[in-house]
mmCIF file of C-alpha atoms and ligand atoms in Angstrom:
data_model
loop_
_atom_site.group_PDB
_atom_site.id
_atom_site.type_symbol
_atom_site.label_atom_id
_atom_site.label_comp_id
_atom_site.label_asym_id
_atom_site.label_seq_id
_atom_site.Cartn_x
_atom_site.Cartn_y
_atom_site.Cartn_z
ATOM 1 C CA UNK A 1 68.248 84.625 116.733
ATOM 2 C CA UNK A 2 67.405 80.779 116.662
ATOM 3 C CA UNK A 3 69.113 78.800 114.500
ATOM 4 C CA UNK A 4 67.978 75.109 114.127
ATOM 5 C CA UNK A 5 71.545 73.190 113.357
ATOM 6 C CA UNK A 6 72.608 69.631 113.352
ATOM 7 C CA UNK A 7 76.842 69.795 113.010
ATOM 8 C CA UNK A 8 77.079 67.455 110.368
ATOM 9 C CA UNK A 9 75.130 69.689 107.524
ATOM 10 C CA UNK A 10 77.493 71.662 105.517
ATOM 11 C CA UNK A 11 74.197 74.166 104.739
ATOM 12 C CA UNK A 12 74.260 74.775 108.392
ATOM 13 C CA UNK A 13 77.766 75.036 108.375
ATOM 14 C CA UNK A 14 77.670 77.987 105.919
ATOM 15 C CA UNK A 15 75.125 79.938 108.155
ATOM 16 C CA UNK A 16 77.427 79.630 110.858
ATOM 17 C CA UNK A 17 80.809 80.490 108.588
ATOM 18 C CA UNK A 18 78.763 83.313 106.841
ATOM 19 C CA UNK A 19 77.831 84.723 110.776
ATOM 20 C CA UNK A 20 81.369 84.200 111.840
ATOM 21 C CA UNK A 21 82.624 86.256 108.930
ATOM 22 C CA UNK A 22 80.093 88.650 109.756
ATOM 23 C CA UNK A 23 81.079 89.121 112.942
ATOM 24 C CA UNK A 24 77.819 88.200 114.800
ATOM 25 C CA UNK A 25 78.023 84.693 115.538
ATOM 26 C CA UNK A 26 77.822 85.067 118.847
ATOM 27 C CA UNK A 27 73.668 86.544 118.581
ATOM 28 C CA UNK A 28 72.922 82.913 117.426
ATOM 29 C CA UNK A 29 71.390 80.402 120.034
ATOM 30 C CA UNK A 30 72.265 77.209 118.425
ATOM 31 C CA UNK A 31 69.405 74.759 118.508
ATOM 32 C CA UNK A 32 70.572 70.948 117.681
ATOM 33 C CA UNK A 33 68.221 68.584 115.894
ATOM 34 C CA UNK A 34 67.967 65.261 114.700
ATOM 35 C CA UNK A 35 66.598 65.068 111.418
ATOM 36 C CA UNK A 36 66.110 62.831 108.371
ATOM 37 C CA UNK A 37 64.221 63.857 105.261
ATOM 38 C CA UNK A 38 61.476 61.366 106.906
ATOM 39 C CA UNK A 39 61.047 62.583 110.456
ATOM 40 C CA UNK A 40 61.258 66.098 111.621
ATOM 41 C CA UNK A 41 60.669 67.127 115.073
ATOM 42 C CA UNK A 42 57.191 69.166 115.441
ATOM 43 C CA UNK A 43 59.153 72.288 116.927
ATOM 44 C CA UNK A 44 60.980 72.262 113.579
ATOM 45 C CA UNK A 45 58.040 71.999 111.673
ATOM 46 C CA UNK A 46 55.798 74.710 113.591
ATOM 47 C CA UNK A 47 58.677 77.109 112.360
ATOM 48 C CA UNK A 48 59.581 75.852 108.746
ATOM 49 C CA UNK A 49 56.455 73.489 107.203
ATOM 50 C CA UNK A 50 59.537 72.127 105.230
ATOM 51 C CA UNK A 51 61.180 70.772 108.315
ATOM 52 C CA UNK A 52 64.460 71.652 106.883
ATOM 53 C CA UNK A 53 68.025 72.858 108.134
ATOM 54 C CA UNK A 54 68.863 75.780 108.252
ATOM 55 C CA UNK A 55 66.475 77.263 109.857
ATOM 56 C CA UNK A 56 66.437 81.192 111.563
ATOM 57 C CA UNK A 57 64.364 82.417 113.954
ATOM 58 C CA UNK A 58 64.442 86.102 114.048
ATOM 59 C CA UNK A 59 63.789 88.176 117.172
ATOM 60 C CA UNK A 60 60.596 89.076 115.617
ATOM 61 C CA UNK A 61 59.819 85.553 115.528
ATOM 62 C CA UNK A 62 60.390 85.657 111.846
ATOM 63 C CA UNK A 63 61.542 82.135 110.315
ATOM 64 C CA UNK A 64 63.795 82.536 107.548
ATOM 65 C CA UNK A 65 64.945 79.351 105.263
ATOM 66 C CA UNK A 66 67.313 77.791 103.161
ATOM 67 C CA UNK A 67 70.710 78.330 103.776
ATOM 68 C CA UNK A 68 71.135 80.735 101.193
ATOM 69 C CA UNK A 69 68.279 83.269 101.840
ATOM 70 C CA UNK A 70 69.887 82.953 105.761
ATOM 71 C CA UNK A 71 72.910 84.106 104.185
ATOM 72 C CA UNK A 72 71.580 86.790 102.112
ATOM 73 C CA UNK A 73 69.923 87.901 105.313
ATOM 74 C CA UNK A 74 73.028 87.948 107.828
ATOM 75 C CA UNK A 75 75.267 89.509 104.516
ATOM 76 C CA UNK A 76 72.800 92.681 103.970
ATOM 77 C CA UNK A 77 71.891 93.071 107.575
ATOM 78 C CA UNK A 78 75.100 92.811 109.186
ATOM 79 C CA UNK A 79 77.266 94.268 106.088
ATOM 80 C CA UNK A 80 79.557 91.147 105.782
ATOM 81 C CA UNK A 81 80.735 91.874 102.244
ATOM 82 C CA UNK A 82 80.508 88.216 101.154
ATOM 83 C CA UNK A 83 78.060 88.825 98.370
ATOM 84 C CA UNK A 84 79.075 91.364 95.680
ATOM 85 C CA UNK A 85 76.178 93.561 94.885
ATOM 86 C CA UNK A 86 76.072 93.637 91.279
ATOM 87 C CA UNK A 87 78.473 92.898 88.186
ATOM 88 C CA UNK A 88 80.883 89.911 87.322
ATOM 89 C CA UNK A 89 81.791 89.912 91.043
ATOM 90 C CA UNK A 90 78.142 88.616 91.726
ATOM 91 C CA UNK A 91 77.507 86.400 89.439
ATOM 92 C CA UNK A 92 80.745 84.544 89.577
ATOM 93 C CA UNK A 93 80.476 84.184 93.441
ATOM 94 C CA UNK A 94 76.586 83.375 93.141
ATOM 95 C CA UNK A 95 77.454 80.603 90.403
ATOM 96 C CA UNK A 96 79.893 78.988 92.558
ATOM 97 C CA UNK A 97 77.646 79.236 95.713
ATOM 98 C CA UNK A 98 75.328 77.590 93.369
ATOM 99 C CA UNK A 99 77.879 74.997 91.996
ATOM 100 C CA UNK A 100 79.014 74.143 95.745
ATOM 101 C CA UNK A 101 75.402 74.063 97.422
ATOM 102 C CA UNK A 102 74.312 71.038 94.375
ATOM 103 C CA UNK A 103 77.498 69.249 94.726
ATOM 104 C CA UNK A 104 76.332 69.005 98.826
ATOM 105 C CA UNK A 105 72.912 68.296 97.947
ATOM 106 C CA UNK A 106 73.917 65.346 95.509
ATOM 107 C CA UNK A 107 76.340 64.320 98.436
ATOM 108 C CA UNK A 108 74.106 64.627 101.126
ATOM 109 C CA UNK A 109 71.584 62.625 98.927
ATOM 110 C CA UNK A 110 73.995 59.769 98.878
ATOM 111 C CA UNK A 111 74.541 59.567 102.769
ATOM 112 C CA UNK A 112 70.863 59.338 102.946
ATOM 113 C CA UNK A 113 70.427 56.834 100.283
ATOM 114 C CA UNK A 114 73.009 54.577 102.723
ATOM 115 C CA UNK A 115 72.023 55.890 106.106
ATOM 116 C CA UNK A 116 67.951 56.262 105.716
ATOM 117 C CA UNK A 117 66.608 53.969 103.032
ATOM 118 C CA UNK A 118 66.033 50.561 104.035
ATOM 119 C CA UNK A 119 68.910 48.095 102.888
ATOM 120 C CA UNK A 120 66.776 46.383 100.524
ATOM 121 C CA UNK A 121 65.039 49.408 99.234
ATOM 122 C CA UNK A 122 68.591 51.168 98.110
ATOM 123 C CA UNK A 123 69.763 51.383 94.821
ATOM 124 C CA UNK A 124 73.316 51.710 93.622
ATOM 125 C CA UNK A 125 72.125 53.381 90.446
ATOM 126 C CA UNK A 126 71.331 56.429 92.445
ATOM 127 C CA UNK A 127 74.104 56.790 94.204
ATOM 128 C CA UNK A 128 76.641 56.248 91.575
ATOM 129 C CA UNK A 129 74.532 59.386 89.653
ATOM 130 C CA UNK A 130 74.610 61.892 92.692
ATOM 131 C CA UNK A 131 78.218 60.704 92.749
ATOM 132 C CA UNK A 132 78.929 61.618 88.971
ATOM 133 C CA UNK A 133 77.462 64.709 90.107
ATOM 134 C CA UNK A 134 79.835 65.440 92.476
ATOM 135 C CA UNK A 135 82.657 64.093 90.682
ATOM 136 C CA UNK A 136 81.476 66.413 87.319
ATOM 137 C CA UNK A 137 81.876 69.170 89.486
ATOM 138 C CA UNK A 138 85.106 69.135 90.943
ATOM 139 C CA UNK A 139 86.214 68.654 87.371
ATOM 140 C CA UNK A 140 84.579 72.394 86.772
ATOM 141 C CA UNK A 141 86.301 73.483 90.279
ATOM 142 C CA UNK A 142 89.369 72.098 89.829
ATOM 143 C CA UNK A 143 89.136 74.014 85.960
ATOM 144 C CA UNK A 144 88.553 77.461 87.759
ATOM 145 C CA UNK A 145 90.373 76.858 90.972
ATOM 146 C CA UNK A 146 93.468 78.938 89.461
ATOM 147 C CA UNK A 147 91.025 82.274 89.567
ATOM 148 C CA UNK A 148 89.576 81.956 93.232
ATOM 149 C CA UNK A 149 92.694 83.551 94.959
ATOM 150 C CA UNK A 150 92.735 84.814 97.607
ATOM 151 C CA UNK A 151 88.672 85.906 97.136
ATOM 152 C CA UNK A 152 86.776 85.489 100.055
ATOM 153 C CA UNK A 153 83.408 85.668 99.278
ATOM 154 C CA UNK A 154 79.938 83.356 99.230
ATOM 155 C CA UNK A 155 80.992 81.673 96.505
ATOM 156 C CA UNK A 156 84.621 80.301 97.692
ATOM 157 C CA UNK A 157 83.064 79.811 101.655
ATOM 158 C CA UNK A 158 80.779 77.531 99.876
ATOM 159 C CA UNK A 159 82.872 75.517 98.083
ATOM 160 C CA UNK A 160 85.367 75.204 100.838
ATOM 161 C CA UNK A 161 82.648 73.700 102.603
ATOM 162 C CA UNK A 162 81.363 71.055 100.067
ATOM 163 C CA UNK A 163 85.106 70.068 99.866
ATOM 164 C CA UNK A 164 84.989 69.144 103.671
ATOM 165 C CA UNK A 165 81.813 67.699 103.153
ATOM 166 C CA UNK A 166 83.000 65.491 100.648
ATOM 167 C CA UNK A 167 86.416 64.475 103.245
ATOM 168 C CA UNK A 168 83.691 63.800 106.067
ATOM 169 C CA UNK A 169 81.269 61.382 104.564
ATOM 170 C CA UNK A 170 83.203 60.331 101.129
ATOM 171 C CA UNK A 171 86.787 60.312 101.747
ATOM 172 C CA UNK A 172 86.802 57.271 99.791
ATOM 173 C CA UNK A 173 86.864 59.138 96.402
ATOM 174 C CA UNK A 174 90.159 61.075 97.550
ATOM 175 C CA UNK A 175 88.808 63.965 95.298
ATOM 176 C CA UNK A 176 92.787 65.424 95.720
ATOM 177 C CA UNK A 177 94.259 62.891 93.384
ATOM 178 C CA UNK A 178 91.618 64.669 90.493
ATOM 179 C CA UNK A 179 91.521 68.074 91.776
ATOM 180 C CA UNK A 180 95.724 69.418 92.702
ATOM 181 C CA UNK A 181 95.128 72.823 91.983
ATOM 182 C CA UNK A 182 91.752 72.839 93.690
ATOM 183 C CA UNK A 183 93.578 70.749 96.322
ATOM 184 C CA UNK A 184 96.053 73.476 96.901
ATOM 185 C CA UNK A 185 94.215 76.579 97.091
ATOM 186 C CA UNK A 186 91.730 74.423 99.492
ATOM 187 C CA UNK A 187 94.643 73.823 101.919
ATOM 188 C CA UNK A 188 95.175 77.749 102.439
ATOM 189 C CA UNK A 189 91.742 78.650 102.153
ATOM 190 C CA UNK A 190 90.384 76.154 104.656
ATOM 191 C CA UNK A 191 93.061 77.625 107.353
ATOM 192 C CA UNK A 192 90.188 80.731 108.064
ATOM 193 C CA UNK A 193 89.184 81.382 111.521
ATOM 194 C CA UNK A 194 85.708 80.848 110.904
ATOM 195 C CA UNK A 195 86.324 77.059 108.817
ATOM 196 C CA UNK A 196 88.440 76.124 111.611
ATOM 197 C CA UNK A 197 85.793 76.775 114.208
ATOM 198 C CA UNK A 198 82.429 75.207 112.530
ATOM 199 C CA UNK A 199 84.805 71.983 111.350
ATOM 200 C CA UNK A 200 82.154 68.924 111.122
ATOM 201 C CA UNK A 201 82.731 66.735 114.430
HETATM 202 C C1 BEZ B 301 74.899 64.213 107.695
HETATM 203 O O1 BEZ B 301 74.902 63.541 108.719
HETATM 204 O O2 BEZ B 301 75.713 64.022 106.779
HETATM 205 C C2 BEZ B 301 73.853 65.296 107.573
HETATM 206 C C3 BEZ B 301 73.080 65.630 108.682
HETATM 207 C C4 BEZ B 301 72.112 66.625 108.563
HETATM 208 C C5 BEZ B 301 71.929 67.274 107.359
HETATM 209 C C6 BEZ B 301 72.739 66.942 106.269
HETATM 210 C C7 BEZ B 301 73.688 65.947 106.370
#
């Protein structure tokens, strides 16, 4: 399997966590990009018209996209037990995927906004909403924190990620000071084999 990556995206990174955890990371072939919302390369494109990352090529020449259906995929194909099939168990760890995956799309957003847009074209107003986005919810993570556990599941991966996310590109907002509890569990959580290995560079 093909899977179009760039280190620095935490949706890659949770393809590559979720494969670790399910044992088969070593049947990717890891095919680095450079990508902005505004230029994709055409190889990209040929295989997702979205020109997005992630992006899985199956052996059947299949290409599967976003990061979540990837997930869904490599859970339910290679039996990875990260997402519950049904009940509370589901929902909880689906809503917290969900919860994780907006907080790194309103962070990602804001490195773009900075790192894409022309200087004179940017606008603080946006960035200071995808940050209250972020910032809203680590207020609801840091509420819940106290019943993640020791759960590992596509829920808790997911957050774990945005949280390292948000170290990489914003470590100015020292999300700790707000977030203890989150903070803590984060510290243990973050220790798994598979976060260690797929750490941004
Ligand atoms: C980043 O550099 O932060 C980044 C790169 C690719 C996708 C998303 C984020």
């Amino acid at each position: 399997m093909k899977l179009y990556h760039n280190p620095a995206s935490p949706f890659v990174r949770k393809v590559r966590v979720v494969a670790l955890e399910c044992g088969v990371a070593d049947q990717l072939q890891l095919e680095e990009i450079a990508l902005t919302p505004v230029s994709t390369p055409d190889t990209l494109q040929a295989d997702n018209p979205l020109g997005k990352i992630p992006s899985l090529v199956l052996d059947n020449g299949q290409c599967l996209y976003d990061s979540r259906v990837i997930c869904e995929y490599l859970d339910t194909e290679f039996k990875g037990g990260l997402i519950p099939a049904t009940g509370d168990a589901r929902w909880q760890a689906l809503r917290l995927q969900a919860t994780a995956d907006g907080f790194c799309d309103a962070a990602v957003l804001v490195r773009y906004e900075g790192f894409v847009r022309p200087e004179d074209k940017q606008w603080s107003g946006w960035i200071d909403g995808q940050l209250n986005k972020c910032r809203r919810a680590l207020d609801v993570l840091e509420s819940e924190s106290s019943t993640f556990g020791d759960r590992c599941d596509i829920g808790t991966l997911s957050v774990a990620i945005a949280l390292e996310y948000f170290d990489f590109r914003n470590a100015d907002e020292q999300w700790r000071k707000k977030a203890p509890s989150l903070a803590a569990w984060y510290e243990a959580f973050s220790q798994r084999k598979s976060l260690q290995q797929t750490k941004p560079a």
